[in-house]
PDB file of C-alpha atoms in Angstrom:
ATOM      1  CA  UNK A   1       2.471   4.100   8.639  1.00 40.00           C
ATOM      2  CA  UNK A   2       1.019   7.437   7.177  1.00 41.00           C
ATOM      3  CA  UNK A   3      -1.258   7.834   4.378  1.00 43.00           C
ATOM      4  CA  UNK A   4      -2.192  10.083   1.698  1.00 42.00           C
ATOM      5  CA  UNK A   5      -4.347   9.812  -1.659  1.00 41.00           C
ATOM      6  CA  UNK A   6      -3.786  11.494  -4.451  1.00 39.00           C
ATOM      7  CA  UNK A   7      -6.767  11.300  -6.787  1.00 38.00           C
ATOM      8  CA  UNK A   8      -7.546  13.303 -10.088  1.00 39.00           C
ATOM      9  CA  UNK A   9     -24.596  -8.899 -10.415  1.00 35.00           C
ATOM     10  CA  UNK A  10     -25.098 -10.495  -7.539  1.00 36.00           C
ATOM     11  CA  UNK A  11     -23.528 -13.693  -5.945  1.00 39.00           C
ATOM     12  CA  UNK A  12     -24.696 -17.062  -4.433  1.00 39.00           C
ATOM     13  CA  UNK A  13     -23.513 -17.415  -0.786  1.00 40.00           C
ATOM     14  CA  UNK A  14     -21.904 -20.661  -1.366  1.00 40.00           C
ATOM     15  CA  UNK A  15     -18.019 -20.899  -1.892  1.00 37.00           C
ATOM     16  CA  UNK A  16     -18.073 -22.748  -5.133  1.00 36.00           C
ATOM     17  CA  UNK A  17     -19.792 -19.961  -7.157  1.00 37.00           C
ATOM     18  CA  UNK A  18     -17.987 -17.064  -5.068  1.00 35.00           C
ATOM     19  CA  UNK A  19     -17.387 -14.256  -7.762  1.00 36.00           C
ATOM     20  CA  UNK A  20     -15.236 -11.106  -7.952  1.00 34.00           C
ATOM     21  CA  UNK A  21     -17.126  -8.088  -7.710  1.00 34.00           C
ATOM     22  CA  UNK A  22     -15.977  -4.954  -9.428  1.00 34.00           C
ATOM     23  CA  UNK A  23     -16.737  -1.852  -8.245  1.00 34.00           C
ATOM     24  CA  UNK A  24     -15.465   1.572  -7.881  1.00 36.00           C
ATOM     25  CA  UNK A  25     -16.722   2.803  -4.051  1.00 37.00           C
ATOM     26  CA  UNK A  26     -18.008   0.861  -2.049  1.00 41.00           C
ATOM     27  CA  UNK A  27     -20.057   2.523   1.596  1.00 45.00           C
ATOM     28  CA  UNK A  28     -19.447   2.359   4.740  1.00 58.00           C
ATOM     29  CA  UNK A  29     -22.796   0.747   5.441  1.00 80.00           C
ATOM     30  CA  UNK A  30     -21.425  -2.472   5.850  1.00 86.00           C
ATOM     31  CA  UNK A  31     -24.353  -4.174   6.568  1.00 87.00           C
ATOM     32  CA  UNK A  32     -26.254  -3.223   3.306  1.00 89.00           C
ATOM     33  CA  UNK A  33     -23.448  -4.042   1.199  1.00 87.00           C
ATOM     34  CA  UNK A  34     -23.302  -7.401   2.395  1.00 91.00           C
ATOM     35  CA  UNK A  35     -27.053  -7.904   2.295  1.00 90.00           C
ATOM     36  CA  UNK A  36     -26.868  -7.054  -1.092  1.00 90.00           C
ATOM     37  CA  UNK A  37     -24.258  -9.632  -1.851  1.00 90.00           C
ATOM     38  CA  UNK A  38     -26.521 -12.100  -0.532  1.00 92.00           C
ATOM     39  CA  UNK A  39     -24.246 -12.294   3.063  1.00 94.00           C
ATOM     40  CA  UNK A  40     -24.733 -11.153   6.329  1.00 93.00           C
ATOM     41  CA  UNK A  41     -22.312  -8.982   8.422  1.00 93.00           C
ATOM     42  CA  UNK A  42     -21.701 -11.685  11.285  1.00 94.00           C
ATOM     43  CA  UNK A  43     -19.490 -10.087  14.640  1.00 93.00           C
ATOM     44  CA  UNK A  44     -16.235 -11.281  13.138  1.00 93.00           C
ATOM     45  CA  UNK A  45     -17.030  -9.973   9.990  1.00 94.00           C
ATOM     46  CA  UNK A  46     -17.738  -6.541  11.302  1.00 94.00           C
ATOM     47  CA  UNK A  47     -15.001  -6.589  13.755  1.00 95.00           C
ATOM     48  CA  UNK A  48     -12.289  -7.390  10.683  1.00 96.00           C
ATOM     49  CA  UNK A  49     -13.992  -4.359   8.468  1.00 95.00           C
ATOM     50  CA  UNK A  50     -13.485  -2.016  11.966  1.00 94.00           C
ATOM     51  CA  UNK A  51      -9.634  -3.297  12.094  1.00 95.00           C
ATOM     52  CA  UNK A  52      -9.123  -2.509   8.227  1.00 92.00           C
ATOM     53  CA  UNK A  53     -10.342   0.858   8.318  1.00 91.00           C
ATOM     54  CA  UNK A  54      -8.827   1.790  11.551  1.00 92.00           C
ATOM     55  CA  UNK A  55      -5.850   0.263  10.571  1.00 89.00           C
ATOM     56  CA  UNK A  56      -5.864   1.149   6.867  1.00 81.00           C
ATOM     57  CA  UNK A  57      -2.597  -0.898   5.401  1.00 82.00           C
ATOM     58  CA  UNK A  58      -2.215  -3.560   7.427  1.00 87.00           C
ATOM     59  CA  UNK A  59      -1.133  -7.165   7.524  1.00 92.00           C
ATOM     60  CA  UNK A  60      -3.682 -10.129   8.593  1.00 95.00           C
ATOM     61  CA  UNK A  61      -1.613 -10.017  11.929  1.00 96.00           C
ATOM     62  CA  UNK A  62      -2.364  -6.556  12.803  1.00 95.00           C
ATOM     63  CA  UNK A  63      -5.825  -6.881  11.683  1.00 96.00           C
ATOM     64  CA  UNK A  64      -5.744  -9.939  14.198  1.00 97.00           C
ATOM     65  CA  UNK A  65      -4.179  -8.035  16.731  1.00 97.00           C
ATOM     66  CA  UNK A  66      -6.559  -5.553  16.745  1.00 96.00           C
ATOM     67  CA  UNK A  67      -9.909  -7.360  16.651  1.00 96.00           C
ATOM     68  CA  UNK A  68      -8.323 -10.039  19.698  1.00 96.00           C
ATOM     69  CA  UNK A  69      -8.538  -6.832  21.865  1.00 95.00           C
ATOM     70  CA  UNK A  70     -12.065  -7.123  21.318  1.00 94.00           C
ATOM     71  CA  UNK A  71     -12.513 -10.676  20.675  1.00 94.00           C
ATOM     72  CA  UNK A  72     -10.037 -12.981  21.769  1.00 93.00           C
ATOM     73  CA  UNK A  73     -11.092 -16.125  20.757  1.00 93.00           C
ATOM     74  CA  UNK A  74     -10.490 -14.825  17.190  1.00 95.00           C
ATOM     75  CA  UNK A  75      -7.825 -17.067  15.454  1.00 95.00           C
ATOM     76  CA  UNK A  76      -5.920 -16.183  12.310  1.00 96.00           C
ATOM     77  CA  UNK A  77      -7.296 -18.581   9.659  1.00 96.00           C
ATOM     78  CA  UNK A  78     -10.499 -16.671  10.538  1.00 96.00           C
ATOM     79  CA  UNK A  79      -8.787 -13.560   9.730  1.00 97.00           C
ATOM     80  CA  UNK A  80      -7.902 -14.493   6.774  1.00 96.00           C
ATOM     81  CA  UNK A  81     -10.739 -16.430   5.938  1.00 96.00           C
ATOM     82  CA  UNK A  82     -12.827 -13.500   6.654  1.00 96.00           C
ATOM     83  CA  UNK A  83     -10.505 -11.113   4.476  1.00 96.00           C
ATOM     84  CA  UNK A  84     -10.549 -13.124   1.293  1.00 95.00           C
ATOM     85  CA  UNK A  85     -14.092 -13.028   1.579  1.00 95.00           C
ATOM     86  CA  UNK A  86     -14.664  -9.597   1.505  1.00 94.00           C
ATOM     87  CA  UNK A  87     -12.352  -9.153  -0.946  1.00 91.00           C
ATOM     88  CA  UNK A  88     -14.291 -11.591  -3.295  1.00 92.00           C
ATOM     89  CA  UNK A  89     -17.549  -9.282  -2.274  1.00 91.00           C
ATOM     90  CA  UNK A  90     -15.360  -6.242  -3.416  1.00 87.00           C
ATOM     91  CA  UNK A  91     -15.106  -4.404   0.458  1.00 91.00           C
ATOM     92  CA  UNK A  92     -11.377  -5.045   0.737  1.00 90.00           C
ATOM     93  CA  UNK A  93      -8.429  -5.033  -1.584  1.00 85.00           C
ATOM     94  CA  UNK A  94      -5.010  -5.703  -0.802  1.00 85.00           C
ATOM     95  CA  UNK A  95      -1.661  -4.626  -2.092  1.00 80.00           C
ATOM     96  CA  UNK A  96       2.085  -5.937  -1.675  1.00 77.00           C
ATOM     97  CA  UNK A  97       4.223  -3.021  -0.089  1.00 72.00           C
ATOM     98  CA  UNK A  98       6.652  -4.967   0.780  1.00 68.00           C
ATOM     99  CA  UNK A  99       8.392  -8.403   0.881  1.00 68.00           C
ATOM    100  CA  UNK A 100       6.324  -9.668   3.945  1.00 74.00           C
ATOM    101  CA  UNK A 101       2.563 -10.516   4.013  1.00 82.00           C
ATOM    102  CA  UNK A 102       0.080  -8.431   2.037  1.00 85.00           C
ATOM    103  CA  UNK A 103      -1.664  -5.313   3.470  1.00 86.00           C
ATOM    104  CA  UNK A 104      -5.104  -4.755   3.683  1.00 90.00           C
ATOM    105  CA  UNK A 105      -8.170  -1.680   3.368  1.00 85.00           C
ATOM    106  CA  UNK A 106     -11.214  -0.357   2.200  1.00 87.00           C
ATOM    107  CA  UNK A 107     -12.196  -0.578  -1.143  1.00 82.00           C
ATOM    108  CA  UNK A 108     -13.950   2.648  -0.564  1.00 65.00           C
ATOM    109  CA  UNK A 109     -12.154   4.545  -3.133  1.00 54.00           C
ATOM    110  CA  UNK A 110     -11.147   4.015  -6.893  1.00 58.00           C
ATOM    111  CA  UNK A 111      -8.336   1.318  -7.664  1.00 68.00           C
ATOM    112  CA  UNK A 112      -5.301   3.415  -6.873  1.00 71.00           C
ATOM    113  CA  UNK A 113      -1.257   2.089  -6.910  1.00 78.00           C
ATOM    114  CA  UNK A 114       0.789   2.733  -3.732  1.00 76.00           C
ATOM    115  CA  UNK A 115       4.100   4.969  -3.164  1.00 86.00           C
ATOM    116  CA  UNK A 116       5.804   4.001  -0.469  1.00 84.00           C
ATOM    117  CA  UNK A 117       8.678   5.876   1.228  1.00 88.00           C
ATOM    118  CA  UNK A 118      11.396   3.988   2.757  1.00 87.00           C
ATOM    119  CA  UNK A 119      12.207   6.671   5.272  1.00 90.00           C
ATOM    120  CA  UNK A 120       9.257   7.421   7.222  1.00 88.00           C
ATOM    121  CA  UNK A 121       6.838   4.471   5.502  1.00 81.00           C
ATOM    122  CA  UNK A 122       4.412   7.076   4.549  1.00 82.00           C
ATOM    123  CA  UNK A 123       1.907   5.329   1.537  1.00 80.00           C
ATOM    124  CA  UNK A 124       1.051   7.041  -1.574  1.00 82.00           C
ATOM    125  CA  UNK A 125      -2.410   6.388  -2.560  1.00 76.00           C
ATOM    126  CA  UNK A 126      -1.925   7.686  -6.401  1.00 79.00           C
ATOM    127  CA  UNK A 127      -4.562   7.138  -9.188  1.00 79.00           C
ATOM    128  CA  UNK A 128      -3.500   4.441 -11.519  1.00 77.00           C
ATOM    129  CA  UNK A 129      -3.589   6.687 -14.543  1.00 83.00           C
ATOM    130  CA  UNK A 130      -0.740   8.326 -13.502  1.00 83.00           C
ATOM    131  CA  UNK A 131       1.336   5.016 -14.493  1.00 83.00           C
ATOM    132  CA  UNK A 132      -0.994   4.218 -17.718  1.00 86.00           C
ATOM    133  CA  UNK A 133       2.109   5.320 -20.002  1.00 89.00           C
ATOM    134  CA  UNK A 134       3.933   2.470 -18.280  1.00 88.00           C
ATOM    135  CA  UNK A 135       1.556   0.085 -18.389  1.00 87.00           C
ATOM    136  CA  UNK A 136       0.628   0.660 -22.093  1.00 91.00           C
ATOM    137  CA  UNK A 137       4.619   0.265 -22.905  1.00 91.00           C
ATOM    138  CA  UNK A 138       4.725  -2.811 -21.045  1.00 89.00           C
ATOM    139  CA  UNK A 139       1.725  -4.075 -23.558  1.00 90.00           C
ATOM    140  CA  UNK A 140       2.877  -2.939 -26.442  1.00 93.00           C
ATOM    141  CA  UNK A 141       6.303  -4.141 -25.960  1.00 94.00           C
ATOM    142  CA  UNK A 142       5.721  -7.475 -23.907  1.00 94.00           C
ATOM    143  CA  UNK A 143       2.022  -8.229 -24.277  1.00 94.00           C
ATOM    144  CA  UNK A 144       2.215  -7.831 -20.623  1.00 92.00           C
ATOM    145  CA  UNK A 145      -1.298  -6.943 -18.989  1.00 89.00           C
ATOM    146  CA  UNK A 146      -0.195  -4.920 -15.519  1.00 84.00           C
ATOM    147  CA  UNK A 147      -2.232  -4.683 -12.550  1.00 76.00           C
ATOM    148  CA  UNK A 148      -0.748  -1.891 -10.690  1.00 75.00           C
ATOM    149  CA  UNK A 149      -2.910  -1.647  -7.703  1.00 70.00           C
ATOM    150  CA  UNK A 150      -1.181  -4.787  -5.909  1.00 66.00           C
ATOM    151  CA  UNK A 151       2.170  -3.656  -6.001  1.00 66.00           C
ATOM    152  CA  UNK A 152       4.062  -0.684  -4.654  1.00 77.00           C
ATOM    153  CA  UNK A 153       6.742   1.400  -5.963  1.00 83.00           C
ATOM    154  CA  UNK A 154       9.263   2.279  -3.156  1.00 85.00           C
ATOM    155  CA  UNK A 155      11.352   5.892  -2.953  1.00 90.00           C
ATOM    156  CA  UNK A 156      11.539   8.726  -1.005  1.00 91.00           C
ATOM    157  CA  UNK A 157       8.596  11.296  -0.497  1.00 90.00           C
ATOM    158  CA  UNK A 158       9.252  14.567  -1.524  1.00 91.00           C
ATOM    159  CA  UNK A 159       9.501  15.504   2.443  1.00 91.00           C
ATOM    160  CA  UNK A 160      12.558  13.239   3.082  1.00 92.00           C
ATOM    161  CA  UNK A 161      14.143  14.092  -0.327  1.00 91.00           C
ATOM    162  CA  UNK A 162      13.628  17.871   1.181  1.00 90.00           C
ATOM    163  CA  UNK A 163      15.330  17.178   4.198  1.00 89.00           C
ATOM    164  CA  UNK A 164      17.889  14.601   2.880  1.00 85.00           C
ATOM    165  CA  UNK A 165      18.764  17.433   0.460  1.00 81.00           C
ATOM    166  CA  UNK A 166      18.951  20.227   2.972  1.00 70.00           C
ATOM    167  CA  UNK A 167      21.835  17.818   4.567  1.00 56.00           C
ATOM    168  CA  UNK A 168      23.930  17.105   2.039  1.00 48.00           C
ATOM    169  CA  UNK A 169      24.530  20.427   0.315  1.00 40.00           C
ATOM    170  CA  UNK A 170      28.208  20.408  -1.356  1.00 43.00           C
ATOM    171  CA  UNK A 171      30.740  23.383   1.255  1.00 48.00           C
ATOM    172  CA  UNK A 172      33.736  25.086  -0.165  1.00 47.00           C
ATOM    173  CA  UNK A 173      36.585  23.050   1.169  1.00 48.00           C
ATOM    174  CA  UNK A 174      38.862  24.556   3.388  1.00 52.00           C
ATOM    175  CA  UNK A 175      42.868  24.986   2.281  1.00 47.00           C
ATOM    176  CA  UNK A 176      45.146  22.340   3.229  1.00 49.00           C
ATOM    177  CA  UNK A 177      48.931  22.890   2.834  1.00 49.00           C
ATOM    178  CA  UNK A 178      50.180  24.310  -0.157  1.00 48.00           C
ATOM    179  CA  UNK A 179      46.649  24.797  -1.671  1.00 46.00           C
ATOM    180  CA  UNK A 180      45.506  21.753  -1.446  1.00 51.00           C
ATOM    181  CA  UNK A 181      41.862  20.820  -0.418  1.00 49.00           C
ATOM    182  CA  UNK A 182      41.557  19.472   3.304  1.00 49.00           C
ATOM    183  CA  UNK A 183      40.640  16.020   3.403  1.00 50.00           C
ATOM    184  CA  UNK A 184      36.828  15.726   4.878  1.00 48.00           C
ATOM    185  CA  UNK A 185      34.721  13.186   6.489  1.00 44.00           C
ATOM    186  CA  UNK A 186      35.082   9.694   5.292  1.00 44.00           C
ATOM    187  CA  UNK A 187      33.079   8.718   2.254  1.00 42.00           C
ATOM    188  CA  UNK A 188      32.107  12.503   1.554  1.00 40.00           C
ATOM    189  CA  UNK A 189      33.526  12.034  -1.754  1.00 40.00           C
ATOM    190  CA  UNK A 190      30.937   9.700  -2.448  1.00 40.00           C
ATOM    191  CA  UNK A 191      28.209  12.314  -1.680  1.00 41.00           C
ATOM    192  CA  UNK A 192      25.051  10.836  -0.821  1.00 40.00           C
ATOM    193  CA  UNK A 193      22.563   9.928  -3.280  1.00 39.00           C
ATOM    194  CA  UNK A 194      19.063  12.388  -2.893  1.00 38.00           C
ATOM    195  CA  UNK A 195      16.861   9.599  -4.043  1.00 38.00           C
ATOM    196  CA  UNK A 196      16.212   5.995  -4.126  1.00 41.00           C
ATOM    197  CA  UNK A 197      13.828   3.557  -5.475  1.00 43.00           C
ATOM    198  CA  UNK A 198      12.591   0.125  -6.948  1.00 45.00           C
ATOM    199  CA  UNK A 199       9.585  -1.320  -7.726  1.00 45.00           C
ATOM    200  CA  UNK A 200       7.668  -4.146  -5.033  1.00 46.00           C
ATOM    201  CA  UNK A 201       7.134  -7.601  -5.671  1.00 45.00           C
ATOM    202  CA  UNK A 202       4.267  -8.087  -8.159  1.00 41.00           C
TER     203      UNK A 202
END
């Protein structure tokens, strides 16, 4: 899966009084950014951060797959233990970009919404004011608060439209008999559409 980004208080340790953090970038110091959170980066912990960001969108069984080849004891429900966690202390987010499990990465970089193609699964990091006419429509129409950064909007990249297009230019017909067209391939009169898309579970 390919990427590409298009940009223009403290809490107590224990699990009862866990908080959301908000923030816009987080480092890549790990350590610090859990010490100031009031945690400490523990192996599993720092081998789950390693898998996100190597991994960048992925589901809680890649990011399992990938820290077992360090760590093999690992189990899932640490895995996702771990991730909800560190989403709570604002290092992770996730987003739905698809009908399976959720994906995971760094919350290194300002809440964006996610494009994905269905062709070649490339992901569209795109800032989220790029769908703030939508959003405010949906409010003023529905009430209807939308958080677009755990969603995706599925299509085709302008790569595969290119090359989907490039195959499917209209050709003269030939001349059958007595003028009439020559019958081509079946279903060419149906053309083939040069775009697709939907929106991702919310």
């Amino acid at each position: 899966m390919r990427r590409t980004a298009i940009c223009p208080t403290t809490a107590s340790p224990s699990s009862s009084e866990r908080r959301f953090y908000t923030v816009d970038v987080v480092t890549t110091d790990w350590q610090s950014d859990l010490r100031a959170r009031g945690y400490r980066l523990t192996p599993q912990r720092q081998l789950v951060l390693e898998a996100v960001d190597k991994l960048e969108h992925s589901t809680p069984d890649d990011i399992l797959a990938e820290v077992r080849r360090t760590a093999g004891g690992v189990n899932i429900s640490t895995v996702y233990r771990t991730l909800e966690l560190l989403e709570e202390l604002g290092l992770v987010s996730h987003a739905h970009l698809g009908h399976g499990a959720p994906t995971y990465h760094l919350a290194d970089r300002h809440h964006h919404m996610h494009l994905v193609c269905r062709d070649c699964t490339e992901v569209i990091e795109a800032d989220l004011s790029v769908a703030e006419p939508f959003a405010e429509r949906l409010l003023a129409t529905f009430g209807f608060d939308t958080d677009m950064k755990h969603f995706a909007i599925f299509g085709r990249c302008a790569k595969c439209s290119a090359q989907t297009s490039g195959t499917a230019e209209p050709t003269e017909p030939d001349s059958g008999p007595a003028g009439q067209p020559a019958p081509g391939p079946r279903g060419a009169e149906t053309g083939e559409r040069s775009c697709r898309g939907g929106r991702g579970p919310s």
